[in-house]
Tab-separated table of C-alpha atoms and ligand atoms in Angstrom:
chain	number	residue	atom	x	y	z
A	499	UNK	CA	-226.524	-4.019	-4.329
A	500	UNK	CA	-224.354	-4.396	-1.628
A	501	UNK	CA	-220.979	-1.915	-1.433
A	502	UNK	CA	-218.089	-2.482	0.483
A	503	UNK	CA	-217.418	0.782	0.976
A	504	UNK	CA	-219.182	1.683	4.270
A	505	UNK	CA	-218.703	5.146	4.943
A	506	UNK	CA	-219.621	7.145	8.234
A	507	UNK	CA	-220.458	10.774	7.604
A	508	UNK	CA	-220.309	12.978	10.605
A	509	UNK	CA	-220.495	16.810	8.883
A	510	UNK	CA	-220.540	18.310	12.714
A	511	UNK	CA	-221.131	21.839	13.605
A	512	UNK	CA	-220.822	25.521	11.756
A	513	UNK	CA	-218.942	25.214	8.699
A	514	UNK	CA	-218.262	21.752	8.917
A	515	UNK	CA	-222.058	21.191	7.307
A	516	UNK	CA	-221.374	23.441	4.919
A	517	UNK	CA	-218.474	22.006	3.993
A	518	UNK	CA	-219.434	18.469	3.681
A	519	UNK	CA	-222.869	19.063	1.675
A	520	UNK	CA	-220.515	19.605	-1.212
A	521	UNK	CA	-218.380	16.581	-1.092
A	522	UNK	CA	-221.945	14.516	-0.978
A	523	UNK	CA	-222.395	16.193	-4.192
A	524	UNK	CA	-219.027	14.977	-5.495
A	525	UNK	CA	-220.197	11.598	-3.492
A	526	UNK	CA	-223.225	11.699	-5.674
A	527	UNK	CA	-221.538	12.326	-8.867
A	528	UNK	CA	-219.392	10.122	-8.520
A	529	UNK	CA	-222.499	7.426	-8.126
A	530	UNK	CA	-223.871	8.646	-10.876
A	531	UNK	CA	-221.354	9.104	-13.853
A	532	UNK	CA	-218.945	6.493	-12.173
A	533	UNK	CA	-220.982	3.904	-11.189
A	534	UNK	CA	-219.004	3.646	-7.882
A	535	UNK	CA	-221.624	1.883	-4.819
A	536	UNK	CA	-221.053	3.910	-1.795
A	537	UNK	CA	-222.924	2.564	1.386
A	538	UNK	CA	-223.545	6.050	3.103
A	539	UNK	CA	-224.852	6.374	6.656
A	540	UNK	CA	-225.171	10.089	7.886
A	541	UNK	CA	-224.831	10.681	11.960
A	542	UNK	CA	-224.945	13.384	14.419
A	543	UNK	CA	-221.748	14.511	16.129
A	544	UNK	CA	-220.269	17.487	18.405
A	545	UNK	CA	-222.313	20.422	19.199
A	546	UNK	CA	-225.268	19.208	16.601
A	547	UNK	CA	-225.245	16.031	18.616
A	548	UNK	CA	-224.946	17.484	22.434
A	549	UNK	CA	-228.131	19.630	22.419
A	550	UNK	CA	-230.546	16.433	20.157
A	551	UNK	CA	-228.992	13.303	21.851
A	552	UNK	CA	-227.699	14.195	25.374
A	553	UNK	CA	-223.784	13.747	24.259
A	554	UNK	CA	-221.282	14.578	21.413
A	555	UNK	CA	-221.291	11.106	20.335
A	556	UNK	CA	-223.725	8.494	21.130
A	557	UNK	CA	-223.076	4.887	21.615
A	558	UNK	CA	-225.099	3.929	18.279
A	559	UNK	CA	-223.327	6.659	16.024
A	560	UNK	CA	-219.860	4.883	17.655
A	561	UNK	CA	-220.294	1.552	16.980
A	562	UNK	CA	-221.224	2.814	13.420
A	563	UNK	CA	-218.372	4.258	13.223
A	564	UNK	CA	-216.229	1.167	14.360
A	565	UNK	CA	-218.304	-1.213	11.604
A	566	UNK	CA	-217.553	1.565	8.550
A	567	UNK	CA	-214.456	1.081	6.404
A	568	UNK	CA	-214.196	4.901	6.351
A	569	UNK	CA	-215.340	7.820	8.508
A	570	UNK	CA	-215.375	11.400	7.259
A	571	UNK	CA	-215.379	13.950	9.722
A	572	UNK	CA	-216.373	17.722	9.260
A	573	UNK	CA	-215.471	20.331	11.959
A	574	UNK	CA	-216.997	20.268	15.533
A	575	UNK	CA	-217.394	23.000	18.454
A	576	UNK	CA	-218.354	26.519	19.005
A	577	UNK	CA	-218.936	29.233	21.323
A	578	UNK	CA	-222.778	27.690	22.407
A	579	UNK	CA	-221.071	24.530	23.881
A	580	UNK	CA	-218.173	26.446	25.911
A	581	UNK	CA	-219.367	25.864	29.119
A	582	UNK	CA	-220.912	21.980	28.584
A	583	UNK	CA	-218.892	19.905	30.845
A	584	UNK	CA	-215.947	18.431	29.523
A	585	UNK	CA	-216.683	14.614	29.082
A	586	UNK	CA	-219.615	16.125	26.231
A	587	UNK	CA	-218.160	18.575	24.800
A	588	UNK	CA	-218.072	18.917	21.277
A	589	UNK	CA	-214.013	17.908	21.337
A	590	UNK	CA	-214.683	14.793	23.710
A	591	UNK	CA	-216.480	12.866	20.025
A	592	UNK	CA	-213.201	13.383	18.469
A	593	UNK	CA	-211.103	12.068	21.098
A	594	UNK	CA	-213.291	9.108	21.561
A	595	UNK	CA	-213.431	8.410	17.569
A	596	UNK	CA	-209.254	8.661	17.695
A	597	UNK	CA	-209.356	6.438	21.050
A	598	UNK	CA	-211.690	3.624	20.092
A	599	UNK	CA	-211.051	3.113	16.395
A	600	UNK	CA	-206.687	3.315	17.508
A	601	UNK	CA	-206.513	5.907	14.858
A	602	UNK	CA	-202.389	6.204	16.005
A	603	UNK	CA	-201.412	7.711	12.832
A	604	UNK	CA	-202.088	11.111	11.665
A	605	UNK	CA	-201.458	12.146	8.143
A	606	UNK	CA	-200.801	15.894	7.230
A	607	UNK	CA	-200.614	16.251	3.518
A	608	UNK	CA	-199.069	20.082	2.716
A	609	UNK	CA	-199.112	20.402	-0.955
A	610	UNK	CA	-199.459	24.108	-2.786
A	611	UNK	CA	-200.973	24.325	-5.672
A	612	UNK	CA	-199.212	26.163	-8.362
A	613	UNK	CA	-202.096	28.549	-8.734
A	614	UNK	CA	-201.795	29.950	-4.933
A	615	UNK	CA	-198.112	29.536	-4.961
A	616	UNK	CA	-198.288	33.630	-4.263
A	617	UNK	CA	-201.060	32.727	-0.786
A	618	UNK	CA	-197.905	31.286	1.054
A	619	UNK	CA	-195.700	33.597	3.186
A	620	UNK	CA	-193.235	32.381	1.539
A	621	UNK	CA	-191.245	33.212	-1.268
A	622	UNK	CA	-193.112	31.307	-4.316
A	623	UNK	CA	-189.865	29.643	-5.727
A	624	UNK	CA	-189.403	27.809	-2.329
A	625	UNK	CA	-192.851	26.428	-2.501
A	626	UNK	CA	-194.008	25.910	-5.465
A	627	UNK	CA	-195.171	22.572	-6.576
A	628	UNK	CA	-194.797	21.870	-2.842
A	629	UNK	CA	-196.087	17.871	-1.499
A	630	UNK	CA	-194.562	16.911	1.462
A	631	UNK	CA	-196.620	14.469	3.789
A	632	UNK	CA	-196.189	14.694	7.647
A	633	UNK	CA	-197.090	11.462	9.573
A	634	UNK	CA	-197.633	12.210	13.236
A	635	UNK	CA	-197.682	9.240	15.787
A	636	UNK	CA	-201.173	10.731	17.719
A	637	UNK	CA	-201.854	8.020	20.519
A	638	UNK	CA	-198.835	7.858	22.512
A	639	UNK	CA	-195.993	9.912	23.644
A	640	UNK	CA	-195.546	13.050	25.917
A	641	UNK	CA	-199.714	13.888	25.746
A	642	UNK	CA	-200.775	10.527	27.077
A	643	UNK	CA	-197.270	9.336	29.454
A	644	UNK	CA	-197.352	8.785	32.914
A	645	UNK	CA	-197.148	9.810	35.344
A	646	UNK	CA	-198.647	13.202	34.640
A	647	UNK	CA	-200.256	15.563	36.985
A	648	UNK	CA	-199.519	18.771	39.272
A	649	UNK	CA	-198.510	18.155	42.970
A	650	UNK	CA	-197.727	20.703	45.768
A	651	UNK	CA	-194.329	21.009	46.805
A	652	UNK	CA	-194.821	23.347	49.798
A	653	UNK	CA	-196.771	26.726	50.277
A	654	UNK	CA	-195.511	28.205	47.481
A	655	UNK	CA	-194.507	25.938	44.813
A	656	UNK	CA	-196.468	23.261	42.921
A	657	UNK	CA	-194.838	21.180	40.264
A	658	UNK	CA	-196.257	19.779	36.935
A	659	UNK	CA	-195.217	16.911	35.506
A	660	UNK	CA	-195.866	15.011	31.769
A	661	UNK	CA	-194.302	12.059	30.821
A	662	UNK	CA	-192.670	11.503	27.001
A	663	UNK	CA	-192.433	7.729	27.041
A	664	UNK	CA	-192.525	5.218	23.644
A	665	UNK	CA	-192.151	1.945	23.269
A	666	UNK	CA	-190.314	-0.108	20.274
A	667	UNK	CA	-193.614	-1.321	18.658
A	668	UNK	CA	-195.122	1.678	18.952
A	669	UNK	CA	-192.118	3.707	17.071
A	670	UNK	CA	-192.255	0.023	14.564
A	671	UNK	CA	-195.553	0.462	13.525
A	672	UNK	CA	-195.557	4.561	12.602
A	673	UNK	CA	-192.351	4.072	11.283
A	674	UNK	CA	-193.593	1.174	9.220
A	675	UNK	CA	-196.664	3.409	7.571
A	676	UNK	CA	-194.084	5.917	6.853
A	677	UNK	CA	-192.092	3.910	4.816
A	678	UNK	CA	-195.164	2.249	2.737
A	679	UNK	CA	-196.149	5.323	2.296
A	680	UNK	CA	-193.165	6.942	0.900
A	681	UNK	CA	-192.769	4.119	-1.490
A	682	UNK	CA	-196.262	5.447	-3.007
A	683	UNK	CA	-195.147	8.606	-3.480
A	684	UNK	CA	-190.937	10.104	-3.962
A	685	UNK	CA	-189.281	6.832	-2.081
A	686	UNK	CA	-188.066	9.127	0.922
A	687	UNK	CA	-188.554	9.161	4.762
A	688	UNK	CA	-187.023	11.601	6.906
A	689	UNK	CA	-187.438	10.368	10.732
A	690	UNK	CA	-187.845	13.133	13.031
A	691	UNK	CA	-186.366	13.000	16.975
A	692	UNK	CA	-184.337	14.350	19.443
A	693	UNK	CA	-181.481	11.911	20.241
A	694	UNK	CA	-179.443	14.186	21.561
A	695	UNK	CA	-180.871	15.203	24.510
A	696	UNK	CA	-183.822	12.783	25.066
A	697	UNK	CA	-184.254	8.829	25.699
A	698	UNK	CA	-187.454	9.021	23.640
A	699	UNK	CA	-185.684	10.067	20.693
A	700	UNK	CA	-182.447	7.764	21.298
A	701	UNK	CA	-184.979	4.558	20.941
A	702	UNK	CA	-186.952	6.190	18.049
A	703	UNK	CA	-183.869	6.873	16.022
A	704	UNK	CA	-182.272	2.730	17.032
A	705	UNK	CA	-185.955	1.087	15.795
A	706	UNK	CA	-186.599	3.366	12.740
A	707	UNK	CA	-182.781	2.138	11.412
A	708	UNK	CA	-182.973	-1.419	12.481
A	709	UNK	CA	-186.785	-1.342	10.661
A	710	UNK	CA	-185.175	0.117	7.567
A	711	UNK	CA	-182.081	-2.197	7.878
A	712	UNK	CA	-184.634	-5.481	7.624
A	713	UNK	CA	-186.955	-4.565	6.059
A	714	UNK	CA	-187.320	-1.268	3.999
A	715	UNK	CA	-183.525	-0.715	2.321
A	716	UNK	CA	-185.247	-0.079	-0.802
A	717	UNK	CA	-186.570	3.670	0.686
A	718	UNK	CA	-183.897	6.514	1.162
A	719	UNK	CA	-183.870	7.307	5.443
A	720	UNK	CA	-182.265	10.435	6.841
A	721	UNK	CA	-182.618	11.240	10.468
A	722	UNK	CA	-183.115	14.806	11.647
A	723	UNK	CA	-183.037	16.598	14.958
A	724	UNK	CA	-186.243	18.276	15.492
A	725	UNK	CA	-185.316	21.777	15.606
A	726	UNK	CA	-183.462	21.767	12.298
A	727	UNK	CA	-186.764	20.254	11.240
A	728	UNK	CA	-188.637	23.088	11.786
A	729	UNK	CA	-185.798	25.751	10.320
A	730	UNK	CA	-185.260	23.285	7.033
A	731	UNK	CA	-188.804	23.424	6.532
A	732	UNK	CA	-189.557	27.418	5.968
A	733	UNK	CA	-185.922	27.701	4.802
A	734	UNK	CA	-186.205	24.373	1.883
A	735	UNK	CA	-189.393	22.753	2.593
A	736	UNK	CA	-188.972	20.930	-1.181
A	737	UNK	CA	-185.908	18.821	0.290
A	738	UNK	CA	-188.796	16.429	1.890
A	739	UNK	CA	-191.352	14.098	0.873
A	740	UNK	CA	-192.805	11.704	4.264
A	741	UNK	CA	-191.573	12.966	7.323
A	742	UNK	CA	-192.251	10.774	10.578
A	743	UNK	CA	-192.342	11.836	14.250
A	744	UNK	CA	-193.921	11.654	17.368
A	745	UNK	CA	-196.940	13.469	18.673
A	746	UNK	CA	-195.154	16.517	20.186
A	747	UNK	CA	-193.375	17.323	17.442
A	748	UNK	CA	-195.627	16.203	14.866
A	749	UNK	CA	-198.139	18.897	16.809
A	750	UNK	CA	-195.390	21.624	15.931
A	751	UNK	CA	-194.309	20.323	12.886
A	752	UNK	CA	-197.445	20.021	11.113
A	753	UNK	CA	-198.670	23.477	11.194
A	754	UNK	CA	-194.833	25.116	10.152
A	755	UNK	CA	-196.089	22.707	7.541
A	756	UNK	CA	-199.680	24.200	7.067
A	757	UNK	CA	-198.511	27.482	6.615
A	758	UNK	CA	-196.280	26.773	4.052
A	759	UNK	CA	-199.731	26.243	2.124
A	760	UNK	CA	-201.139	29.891	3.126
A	761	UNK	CA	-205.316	29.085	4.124
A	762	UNK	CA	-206.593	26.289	6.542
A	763	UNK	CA	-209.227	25.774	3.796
A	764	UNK	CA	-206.998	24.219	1.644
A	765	UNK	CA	-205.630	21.374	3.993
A	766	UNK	CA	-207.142	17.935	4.577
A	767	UNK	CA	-206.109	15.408	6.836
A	768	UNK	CA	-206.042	11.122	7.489
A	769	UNK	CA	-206.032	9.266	10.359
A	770	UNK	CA	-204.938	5.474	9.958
A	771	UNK	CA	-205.458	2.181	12.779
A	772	UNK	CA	-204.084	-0.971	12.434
A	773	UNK	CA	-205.022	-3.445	10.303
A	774	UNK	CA	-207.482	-5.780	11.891
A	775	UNK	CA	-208.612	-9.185	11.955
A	776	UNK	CA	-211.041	-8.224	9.326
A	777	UNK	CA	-207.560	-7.117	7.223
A	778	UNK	CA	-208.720	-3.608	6.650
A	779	UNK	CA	-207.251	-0.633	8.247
A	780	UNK	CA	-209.728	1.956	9.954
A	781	UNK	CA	-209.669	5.169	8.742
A	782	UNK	CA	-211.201	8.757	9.617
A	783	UNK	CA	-210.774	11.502	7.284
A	784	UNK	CA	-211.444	15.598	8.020
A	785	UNK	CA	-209.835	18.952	6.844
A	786	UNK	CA	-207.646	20.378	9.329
A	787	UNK	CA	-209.657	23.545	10.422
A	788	UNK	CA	-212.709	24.097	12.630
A	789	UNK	CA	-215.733	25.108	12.572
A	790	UNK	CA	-215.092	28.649	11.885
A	791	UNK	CA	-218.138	30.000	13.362
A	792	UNK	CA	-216.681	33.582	12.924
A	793	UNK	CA	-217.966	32.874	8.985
A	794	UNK	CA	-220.731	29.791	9.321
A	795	UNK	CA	-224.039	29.793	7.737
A	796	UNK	CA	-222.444	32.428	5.651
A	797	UNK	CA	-221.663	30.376	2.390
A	798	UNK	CA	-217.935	31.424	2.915
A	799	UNK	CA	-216.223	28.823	3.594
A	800	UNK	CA	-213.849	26.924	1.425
A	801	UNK	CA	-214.919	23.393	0.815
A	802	UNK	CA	-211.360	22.192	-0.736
A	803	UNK	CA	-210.023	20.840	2.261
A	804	UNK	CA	-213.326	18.665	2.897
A	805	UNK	CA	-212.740	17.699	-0.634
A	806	UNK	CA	-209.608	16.536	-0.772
A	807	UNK	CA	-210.063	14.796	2.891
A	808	UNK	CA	-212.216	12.193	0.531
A	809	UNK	CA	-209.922	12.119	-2.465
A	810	UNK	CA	-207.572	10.401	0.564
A	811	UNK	CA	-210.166	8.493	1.065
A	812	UNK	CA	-210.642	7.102	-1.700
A	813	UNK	CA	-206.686	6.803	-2.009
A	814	UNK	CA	-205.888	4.990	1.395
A	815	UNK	CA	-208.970	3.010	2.047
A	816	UNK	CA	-210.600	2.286	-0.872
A	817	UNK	CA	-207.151	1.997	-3.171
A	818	UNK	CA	-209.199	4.048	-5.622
A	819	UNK	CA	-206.197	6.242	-6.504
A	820	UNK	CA	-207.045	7.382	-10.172
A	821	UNK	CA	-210.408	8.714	-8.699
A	822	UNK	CA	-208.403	10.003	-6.264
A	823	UNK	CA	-206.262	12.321	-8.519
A	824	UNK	CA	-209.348	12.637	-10.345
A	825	UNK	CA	-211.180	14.911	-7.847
A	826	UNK	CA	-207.469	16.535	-7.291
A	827	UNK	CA	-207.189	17.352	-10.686
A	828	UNK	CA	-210.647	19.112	-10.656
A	829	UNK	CA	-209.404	21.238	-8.112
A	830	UNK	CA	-206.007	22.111	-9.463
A	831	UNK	CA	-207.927	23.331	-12.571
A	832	UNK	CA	-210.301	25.215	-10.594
A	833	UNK	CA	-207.746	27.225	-8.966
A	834	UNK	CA	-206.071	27.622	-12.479
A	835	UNK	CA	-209.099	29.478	-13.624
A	836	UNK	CA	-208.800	32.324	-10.853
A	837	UNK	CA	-211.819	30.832	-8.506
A	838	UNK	CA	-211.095	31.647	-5.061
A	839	UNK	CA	-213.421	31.808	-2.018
A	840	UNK	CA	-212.916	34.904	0.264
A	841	UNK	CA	-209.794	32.915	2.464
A	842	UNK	CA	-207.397	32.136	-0.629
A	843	UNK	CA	-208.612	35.593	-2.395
A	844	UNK	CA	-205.854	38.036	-3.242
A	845	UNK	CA	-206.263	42.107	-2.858
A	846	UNK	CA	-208.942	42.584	-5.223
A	847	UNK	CA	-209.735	39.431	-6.921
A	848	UNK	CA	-213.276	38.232	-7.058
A	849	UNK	CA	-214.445	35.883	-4.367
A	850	UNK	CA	-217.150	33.203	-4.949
A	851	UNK	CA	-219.511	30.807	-2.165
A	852	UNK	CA	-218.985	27.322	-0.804
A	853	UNK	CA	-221.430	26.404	-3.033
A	854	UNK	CA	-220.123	28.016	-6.171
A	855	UNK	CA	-217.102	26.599	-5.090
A	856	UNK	CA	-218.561	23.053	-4.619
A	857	UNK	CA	-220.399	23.169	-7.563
A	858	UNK	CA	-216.967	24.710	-9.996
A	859	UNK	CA	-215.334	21.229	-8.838
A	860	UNK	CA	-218.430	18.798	-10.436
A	861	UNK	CA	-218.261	20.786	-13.464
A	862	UNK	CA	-214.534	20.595	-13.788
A	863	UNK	CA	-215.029	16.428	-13.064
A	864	UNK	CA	-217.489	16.747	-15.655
A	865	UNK	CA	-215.159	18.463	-17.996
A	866	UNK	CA	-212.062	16.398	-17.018
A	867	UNK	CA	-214.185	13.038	-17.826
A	868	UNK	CA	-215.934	14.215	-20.853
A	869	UNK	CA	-219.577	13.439	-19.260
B	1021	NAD	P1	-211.044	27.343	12.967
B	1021	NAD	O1	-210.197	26.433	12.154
B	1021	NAD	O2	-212.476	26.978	13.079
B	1021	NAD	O3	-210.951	28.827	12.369
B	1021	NAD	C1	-209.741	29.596	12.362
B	1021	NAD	C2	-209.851	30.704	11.304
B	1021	NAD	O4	-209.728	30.130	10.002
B	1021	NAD	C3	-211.194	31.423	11.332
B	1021	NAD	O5	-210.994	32.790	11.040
B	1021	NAD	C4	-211.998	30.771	10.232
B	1021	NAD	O6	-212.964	31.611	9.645
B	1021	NAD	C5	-210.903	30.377	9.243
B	1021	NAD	N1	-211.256	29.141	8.520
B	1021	NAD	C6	-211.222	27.884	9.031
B	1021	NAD	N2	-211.630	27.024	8.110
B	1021	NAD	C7	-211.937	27.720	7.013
B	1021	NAD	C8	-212.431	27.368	5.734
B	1021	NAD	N3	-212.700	26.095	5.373
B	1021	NAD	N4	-212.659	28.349	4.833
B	1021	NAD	C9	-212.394	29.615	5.145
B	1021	NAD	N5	-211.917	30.027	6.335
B	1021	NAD	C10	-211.699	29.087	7.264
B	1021	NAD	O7	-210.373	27.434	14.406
B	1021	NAD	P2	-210.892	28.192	15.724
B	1021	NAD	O8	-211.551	29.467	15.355
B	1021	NAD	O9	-209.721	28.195	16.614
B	1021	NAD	O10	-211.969	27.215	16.370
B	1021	NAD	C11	-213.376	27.329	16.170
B	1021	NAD	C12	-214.066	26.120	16.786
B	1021	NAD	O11	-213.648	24.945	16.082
B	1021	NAD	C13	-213.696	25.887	18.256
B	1021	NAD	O12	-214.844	25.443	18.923
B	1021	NAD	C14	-212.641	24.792	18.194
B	1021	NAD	O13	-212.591	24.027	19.366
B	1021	NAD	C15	-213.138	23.992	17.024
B	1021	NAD	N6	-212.114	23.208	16.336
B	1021	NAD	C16	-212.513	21.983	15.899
B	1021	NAD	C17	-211.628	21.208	15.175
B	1021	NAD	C18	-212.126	19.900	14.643
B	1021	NAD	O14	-213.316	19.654	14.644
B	1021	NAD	N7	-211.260	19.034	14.158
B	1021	NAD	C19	-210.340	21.675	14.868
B	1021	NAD	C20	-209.973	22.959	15.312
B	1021	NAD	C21	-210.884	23.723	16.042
């Protein structure tokens, strides 16, 4: 039978393996008690894919990737490929996947489950029941303007200049996500700049009103410098639900945002294209942390954040949302029984494996669906 939902897997290097050998068990149970028809092709990429095929993504595995409706991404790198030259390195895939697939908005979910409300540095009433969403614009912007480059001034002094430059349609169509976006989740968008002291942020903060002026009235905007950003969110993180900004700040911003959470382990991430003439929107999905190989082939690492990376993608390309809060579910109630793997462990609570781990969330799906 033939399944529109073509997915790319690309599990990586280190943990990143071990991480997404348990979502192709949720993957398969979903096949099997839901009757959903995945079309799953499984690829090479980083590290893995340097020392078998010559480079950290080949040619085939990309245009793969460019004819799935979904890619999800592990972790790549490690300390074997440090000294590979730069255009193969295990980073260089990931760039190209962003680059050629126009993957120009990032989405950072940080949401803290009740049960680890304690992991955070945080106080627990600030945080708990935390889920804010940060969209970062990831294509444009200060880390791709030009000019950029160092020159020498004279003997002694070189200069080094990068280039923060945006265009309307480029702050439209982040600013546009952001708003459908918000309008699936607590009807809010705060838009993030610096418009008073940069150009950049002037034009950002003009097009994000006139696009909610025309066209999105129905969604509450507030506009926020970007250092009172980053003080509002340790001091009342709960006052937000989408935020939107541009690549620098949406670098910062983001991980204030992760750490309201406490572990890397817990945090998945979404990366959204344009639509295209085909009318769907590409998509690449991966947790936000590496491939830890201070802990791989250890059966330490937590799988959550692999896991939920495919519950949003079952939510934003597939529009399967109650499967979606399905798998989330599982996981809340996981973490509501006391399982922890060593990162989210506290003083001397038992810690369990990836696997244990992987295998606690099918039996809670199990459970939650009565199969
Ligand atoms: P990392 O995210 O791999 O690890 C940072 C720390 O967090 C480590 O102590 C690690 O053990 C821990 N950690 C990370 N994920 C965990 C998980 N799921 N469960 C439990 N603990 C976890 O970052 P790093 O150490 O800076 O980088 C290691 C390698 O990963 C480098 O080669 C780096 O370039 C690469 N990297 C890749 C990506 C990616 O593929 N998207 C992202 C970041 C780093």
């Amino acid at each position: 039978m033939s399944s529109n939902k073509k997915i790319l897997i690309l599990p990586g290097d280190g943990i990143g393996i071990e991480v997404m050998n348990e979502v192709l068990n949720v993957i398969d149970w979903m096949t099997k008690k839901k009757s959903v028809s995945f079309d799953i092709a499984k690829k090479l990429v980083g590290g893995s894919a340097y020392d078998i095929e010559g480079d950290s993504i080949s040619d085939t595995t990309m245009d793969e990737a460019l004819k799935a409706d979904a890619v999800l991404f592990g972790a790549v790198g490690g300390p074997q490929w440090d000294n590979v030259e730069r255009s193969k390195r295990p980073e260089a895939a990931l760039l190209r996947l962003r680059k050629e697939l126009d993957l120009f908005a990032n989405l950072r979910p940080a949401v803290v489950f009740d049960a680890l409300a304690n992991s955070s540095p945080l106080k627990s009433e600030l945080i708990k029941s935390l889920d804010i969403l940060i969209l970062r614009e990831l294509t444009s912007g200060v880390y791709f303007g030009q000019p950029r480059g160092v020159e020498k001034i004279n003997d002694f002094d070189e200069k080094a200049i990068d280039t923060q430059s945006y265009t309307t349609s480029e702050i439209d169509r982040i600013g546009r996500v952001g708003f459908d976006l918000a309008k699936k989740r607590s009807n809010k968008v705060t838009s993030v700049e610096k418009s008073n002291v940069m150009e950049t942020g002037m034009l950002w903060r003009k097009t994000i009103t006139k696009l909610h002026e025309n066209e999105f009235n129905d969604v509450k905007l507030n506009h926020m410098l970007a250092d009172n950003c980053a003080m509002q969110l340790v001091r009342k993180p709960k006052q937000f639900d989408v935020i939107v900004t541009d690549n620098l700040f949406g670098d910062l911003l983001s991980d204030v945002a992760a750490m309201l959470t406490g572990s890397l382990g817990m945090l998945p991430s979404a990366s959204l294209g344009a639509i295209n003439e085909k009318g769907k929107r590409p998509g690449m999905y991966e947790p936000v942390h590496g491939s830890a190989p201070d802990i791989a082939g250890q059966d330490k690492a937590n799988p959550l954040a692999m896991i939920m990376s495919f519950a949003m993608m079952l939510k934003y390309s597939f529009d399967m949302l109650e499967d979606s809060k399905l798998i989330e579910k599982a996981i809340q109630n996981v973490l509501s029984k006391g399982l922890r793997t060593p990162d989210i462990k506290q003083g001397n609570e038992k810690a369990i494996s990836t696997k244990e781990m992987g295998a606690a969330v099918i039996e809670e799906l199990n459970i939650i669906s009565g199969s």
